[in-house]
mmCIF file of C-alpha atoms in Angstrom:
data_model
loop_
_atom_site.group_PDB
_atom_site.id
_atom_site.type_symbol
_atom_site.label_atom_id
_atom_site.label_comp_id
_atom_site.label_asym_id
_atom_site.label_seq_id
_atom_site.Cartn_x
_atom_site.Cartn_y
_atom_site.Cartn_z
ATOM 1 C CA UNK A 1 -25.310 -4.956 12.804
ATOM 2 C CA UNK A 2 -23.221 -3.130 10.718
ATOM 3 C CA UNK A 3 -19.126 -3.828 11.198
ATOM 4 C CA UNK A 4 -17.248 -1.067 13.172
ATOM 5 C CA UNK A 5 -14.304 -1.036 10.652
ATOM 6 C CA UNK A 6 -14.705 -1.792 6.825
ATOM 7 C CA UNK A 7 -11.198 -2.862 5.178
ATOM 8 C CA UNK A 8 -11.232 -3.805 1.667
ATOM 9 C CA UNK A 9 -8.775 -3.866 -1.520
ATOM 10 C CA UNK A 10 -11.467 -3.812 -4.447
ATOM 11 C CA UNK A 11 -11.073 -3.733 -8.379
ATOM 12 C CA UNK A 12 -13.386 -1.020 -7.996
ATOM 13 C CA UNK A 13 -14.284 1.850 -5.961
ATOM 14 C CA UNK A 14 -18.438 2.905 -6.037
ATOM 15 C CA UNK A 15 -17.865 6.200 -3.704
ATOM 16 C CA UNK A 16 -21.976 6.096 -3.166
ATOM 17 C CA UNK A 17 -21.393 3.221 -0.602
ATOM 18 C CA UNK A 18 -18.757 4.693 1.960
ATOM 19 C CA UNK A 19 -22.029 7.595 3.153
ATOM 20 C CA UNK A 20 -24.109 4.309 4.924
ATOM 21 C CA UNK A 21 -20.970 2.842 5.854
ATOM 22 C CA UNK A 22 -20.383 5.381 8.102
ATOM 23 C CA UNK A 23 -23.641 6.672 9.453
ATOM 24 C CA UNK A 24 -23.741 5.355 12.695
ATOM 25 C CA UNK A 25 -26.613 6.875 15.327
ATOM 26 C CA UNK A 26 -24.148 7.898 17.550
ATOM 27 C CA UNK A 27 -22.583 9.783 15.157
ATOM 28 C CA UNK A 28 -22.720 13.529 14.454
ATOM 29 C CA UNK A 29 -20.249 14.073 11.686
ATOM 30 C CA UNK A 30 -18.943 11.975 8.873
ATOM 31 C CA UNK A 31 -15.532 12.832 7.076
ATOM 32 C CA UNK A 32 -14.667 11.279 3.799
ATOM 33 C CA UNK A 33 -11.794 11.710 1.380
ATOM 34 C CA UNK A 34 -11.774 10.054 -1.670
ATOM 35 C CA UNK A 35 -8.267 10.180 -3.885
ATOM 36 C CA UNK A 36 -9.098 10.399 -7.374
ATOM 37 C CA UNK A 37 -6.431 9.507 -10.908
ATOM 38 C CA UNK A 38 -5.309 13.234 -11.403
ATOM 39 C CA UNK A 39 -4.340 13.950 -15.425
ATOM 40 C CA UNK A 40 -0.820 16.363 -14.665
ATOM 41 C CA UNK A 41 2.183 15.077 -12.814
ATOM 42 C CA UNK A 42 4.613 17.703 -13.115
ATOM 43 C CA UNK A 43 2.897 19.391 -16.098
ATOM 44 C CA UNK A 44 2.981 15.642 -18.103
ATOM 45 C CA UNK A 45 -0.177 14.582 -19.134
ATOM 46 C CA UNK A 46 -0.604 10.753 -17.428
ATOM 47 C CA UNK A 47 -3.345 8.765 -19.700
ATOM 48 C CA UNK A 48 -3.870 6.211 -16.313
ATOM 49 C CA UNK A 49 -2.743 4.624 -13.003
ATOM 50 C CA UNK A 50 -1.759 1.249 -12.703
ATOM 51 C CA UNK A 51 -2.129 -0.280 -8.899
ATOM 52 C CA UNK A 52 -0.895 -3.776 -7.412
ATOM 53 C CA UNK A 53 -0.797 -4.862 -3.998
ATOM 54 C CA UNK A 54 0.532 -6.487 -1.980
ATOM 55 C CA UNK A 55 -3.032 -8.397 -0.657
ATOM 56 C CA UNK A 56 -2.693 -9.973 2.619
ATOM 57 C CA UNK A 57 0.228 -7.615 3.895
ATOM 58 C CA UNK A 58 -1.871 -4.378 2.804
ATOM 59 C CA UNK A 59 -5.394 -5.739 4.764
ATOM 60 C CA UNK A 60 -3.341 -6.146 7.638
ATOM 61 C CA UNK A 61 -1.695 -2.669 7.413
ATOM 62 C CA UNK A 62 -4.940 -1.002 6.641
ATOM 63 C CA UNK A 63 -6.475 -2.939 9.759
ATOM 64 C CA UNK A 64 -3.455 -1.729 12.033
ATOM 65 C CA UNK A 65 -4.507 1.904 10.439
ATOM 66 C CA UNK A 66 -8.110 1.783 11.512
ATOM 67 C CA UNK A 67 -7.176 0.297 15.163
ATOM 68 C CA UNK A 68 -4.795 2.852 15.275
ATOM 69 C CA UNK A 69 -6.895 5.372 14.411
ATOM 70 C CA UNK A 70 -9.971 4.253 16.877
ATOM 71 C CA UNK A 71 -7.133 4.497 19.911
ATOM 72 C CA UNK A 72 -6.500 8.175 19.351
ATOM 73 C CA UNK A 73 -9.876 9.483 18.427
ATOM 74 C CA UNK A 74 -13.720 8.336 19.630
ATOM 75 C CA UNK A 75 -14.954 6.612 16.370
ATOM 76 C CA UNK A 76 -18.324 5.051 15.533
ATOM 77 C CA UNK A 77 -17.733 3.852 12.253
ATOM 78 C CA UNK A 78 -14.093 3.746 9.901
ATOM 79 C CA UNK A 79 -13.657 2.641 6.000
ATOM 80 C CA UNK A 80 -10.345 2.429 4.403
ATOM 81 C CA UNK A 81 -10.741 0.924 0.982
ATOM 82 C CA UNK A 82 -8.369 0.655 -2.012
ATOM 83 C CA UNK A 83 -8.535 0.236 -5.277
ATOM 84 C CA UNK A 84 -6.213 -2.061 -7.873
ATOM 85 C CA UNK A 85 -5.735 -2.185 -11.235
ATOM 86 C CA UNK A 86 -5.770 0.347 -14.288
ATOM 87 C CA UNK A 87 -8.009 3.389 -13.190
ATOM 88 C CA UNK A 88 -8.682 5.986 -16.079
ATOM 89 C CA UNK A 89 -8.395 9.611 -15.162
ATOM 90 C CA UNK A 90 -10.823 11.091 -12.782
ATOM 91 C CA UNK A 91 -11.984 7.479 -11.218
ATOM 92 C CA UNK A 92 -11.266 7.490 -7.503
ATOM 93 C CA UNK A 93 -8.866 4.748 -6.221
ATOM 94 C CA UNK A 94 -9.242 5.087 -2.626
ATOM 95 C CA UNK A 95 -11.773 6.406 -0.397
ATOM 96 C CA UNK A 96 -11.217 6.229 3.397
ATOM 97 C CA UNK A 97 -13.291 7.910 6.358
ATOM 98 C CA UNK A 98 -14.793 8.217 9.867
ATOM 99 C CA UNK A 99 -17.784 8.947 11.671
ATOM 100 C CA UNK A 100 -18.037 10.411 15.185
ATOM 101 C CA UNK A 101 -19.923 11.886 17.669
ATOM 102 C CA UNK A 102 -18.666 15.297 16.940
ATOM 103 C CA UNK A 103 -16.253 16.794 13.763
ATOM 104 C CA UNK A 104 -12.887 17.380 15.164
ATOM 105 C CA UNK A 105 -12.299 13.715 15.850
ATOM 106 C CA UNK A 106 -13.474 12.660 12.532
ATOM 107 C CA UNK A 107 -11.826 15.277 10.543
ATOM 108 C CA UNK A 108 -9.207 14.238 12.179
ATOM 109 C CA UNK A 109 -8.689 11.067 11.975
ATOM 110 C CA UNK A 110 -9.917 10.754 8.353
ATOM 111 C CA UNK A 111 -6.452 12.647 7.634
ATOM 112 C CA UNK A 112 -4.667 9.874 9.832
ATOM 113 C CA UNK A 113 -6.272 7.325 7.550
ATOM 114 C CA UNK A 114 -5.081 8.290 4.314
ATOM 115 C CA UNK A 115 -1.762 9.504 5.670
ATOM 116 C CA UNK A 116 -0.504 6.745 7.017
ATOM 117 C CA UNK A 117 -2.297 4.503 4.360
ATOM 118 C CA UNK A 118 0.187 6.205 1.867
ATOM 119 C CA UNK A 119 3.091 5.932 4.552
ATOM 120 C CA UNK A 120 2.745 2.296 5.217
ATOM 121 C CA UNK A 121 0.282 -0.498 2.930
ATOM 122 C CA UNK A 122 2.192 -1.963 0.772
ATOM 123 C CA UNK A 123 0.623 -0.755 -2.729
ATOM 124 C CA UNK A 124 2.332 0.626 -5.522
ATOM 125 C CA UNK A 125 1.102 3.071 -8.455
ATOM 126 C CA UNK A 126 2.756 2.873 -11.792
ATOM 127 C CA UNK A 127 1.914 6.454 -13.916
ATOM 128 C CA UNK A 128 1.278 5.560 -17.466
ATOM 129 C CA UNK A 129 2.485 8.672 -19.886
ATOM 130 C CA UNK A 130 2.278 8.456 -23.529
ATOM 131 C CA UNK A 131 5.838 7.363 -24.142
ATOM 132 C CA UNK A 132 7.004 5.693 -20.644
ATOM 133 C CA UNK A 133 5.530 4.438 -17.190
ATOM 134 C CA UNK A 134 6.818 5.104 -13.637
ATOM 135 C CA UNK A 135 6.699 3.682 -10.350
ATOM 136 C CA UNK A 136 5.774 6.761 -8.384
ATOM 137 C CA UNK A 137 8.220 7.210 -5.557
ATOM 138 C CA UNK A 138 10.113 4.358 -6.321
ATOM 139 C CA UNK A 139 13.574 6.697 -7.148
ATOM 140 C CA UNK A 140 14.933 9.827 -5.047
ATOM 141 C CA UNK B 1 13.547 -20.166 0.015
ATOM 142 C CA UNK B 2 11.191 -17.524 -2.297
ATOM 143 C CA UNK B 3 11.412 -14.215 -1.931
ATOM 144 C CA UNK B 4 7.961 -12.279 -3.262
ATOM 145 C CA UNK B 5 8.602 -9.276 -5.360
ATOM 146 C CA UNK B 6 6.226 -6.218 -6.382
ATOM 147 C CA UNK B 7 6.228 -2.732 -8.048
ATOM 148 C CA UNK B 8 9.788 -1.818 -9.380
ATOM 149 C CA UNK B 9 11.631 -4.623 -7.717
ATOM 150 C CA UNK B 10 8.895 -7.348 -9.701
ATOM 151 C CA UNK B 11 10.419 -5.104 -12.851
ATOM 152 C CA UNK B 12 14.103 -5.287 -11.605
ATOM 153 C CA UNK B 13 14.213 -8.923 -11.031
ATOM 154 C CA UNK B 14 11.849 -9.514 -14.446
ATOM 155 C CA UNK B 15 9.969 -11.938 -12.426
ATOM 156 C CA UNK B 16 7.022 -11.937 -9.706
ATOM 157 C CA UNK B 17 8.808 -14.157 -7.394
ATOM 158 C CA UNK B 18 12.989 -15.257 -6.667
ATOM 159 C CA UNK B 19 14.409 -18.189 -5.562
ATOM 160 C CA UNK B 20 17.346 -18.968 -3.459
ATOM 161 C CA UNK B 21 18.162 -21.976 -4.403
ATOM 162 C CA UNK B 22 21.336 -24.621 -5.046
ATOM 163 C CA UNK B 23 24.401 -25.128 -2.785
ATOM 164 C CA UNK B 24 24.363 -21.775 -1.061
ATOM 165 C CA UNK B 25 22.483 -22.024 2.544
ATOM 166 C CA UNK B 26 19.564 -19.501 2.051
ATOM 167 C CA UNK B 27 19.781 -15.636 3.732
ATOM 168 C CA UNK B 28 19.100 -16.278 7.338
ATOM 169 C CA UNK B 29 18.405 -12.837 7.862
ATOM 170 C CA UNK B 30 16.825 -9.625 6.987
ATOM 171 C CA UNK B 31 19.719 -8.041 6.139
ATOM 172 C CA UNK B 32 21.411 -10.791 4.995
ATOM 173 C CA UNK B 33 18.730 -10.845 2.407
ATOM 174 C CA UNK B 34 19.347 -7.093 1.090
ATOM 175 C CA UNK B 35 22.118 -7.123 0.615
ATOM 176 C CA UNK B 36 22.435 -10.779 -1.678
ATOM 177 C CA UNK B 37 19.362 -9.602 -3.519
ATOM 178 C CA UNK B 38 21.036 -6.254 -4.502
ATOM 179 C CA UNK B 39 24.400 -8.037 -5.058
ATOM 180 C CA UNK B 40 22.367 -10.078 -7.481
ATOM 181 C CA UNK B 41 20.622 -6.698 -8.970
ATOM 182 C CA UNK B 42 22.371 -4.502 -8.714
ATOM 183 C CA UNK B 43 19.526 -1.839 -9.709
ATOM 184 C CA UNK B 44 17.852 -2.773 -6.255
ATOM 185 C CA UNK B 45 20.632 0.389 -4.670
ATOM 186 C CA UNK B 46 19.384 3.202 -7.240
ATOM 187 C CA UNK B 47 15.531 2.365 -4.910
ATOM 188 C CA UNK B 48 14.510 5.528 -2.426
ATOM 189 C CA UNK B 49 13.827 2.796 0.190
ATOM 190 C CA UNK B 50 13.639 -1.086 0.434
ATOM 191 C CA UNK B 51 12.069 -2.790 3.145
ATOM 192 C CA UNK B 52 11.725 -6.247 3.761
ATOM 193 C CA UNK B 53 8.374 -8.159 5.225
ATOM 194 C CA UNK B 54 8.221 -11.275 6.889
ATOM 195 C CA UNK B 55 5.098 -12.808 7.442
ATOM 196 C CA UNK B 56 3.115 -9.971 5.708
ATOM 197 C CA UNK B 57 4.517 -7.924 8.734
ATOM 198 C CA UNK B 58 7.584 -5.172 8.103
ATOM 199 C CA UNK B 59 10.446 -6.678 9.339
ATOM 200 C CA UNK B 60 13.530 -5.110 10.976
ATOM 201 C CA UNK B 61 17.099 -5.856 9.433
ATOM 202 C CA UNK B 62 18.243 -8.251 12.833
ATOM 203 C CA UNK B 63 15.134 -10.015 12.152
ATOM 204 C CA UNK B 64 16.135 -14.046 11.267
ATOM 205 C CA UNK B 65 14.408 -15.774 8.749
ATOM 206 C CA UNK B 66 13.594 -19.335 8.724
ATOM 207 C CA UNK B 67 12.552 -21.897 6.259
ATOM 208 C CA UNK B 68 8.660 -21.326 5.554
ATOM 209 C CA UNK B 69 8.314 -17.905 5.849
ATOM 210 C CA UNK B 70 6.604 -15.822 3.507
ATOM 211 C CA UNK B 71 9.016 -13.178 2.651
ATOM 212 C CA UNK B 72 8.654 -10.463 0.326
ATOM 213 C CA UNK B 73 10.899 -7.228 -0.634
ATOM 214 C CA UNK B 74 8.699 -3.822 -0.223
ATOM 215 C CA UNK B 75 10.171 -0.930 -2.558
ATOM 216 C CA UNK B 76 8.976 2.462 -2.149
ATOM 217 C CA UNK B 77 5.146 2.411 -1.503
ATOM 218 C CA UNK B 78 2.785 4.565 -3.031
ATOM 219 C CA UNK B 79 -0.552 3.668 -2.545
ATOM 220 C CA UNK B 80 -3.514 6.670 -2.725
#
C-alpha cells in the first residue's frame, strides 16, 4: 500500500509523480501547488535559484507539517517535497498537495502545506542576478 | 562544541561549520550562544531573524545546551 504522507528533499522535482501520489479511492479531490524559479524579482532579471537545506531538521519540519495538516482537515493522501540545488528559470522546486474526500479540505490544506513549509523548514534560496546573489529574506 | 551554519550565516562565518573551542567553557545555552556568535560576527545583528536548533528541533533561548548536541544557527528561511 501506498504511504499516507510522502516527505522528501530531492535534487529534482518530476511534477508528473505527485497526481498517483495522491489518488487515493477515498478521495474526491486532489489539490496541488507546485512553486516554480520565477525570472523578475522586483523588476531584476534572476538567471537561477540556488537551494540548501538543512536535511534532517527540514524532513522533520515537513513531517510536523503534514501531521499537522492531517489533524485539522480529513486527508487521504499528503506530499510535501522540496527541491535543492541550482534550478534554472521555470523548473519547479517544490510541489506539495492533498487529497480528500471532498475539495474544501484539500484546497485547504494544500495552502497550509506550502505556507507553513515557507514559515518553518529550514531551507534557504540564494537569487543569482547577473552581477550579485542574495539570500532571499535573509535582511529587513 | 560545533555549531552548524547555513544560508547567510555559512557566508558570514566563511565556513560550513564553527567551533568553540580552547580555554573558554562552551555556550551552555541558547542564548548564550547568540549572543557569543554575533559578538564574534558581528554581521550576524544586520539578520531579519536568527533562530537557533538543537537537535534538528527549534530551540527556545532558555533552552541549555549540553556537550553532544547537534546545534545549528537558522537565519531567515526561505524555502518555496
Amino acid at each position: 500500500m501506498k504511504q499516507k504522507t510522502t516527505i522528501e528533499i530531492v535534487d529534482q522535482i518530476d511534477v508528473s509523480q505527485v497526481y498517483g501520489e495522491l489518488s487515493h479511492p477515498h478521495s474526491g479531490g486532489v489539490c496541488v501547488f507546485v512553486g516554480s524559479v520565477r525570472e523578475f524579482t522586483q523588476n531584476e532579471q534572476v538567471m537561477a535559484l540556488e537551494f540548501e537545506t538543512y536535511k534532517a531538521m527540514a524532513l522533520k519540519e515537513m513531517a510536523k507539517i503534514a501531521d499537522a495538516a492531517s489533524q485539522k482537515w480529513t486527508l487521504n493522501r499528503v506530499v510535501l517535497r522540496h527541491a535543492i540545488g541550482k534550478k534554472e528559470v521555470g523548473e519547479p522546486v517544490v510541489v506539495v498537495g492533498a487529497s480528500s474526500a471532498h475539495r474544501d479540505a484539500c484546497f485547504e490544506a494544500c495552502r497550509f502545506l506550502i505556507d507553513t513549509l515557507k514559515e518553518r523548514v529550514p531551507i534557504w534560496k540564494k537569487e543569482i542576478f547577473k552581477n550579485k546573489s542574495v539570500w532571499v529574506s535573509a535582511t529587513p | 562544541m560545533e555549531v552548524l551554519l547555513f544560508g547567510i550565516a555559512k557566508d558570514i562565518v566563511g565556513k560550513p561549520s564553527f567551533r568553540f573551542e580552547g580555554e573558554d567553557a562552551p555556550p551552555s545555552s541558547v542564548s548564550e550562544l547568540k549572543k557569543r556568535m554575533k559578538a564574534a560576527f558581528p554581521e550576524l545583528e544586520r539578520l531579519s531573524s536568527l533562530a537557533v536548533a538543537v537537535n534538528s528541533e527549534y530551540a527556545e533561548d532558555g533552552q541549555s545546551l549540553k556537550q553532544g548536541d547537534e546545534i545549528a544557527l537558522i537565519p531567515p528561511v526561505s524555502g518555496g
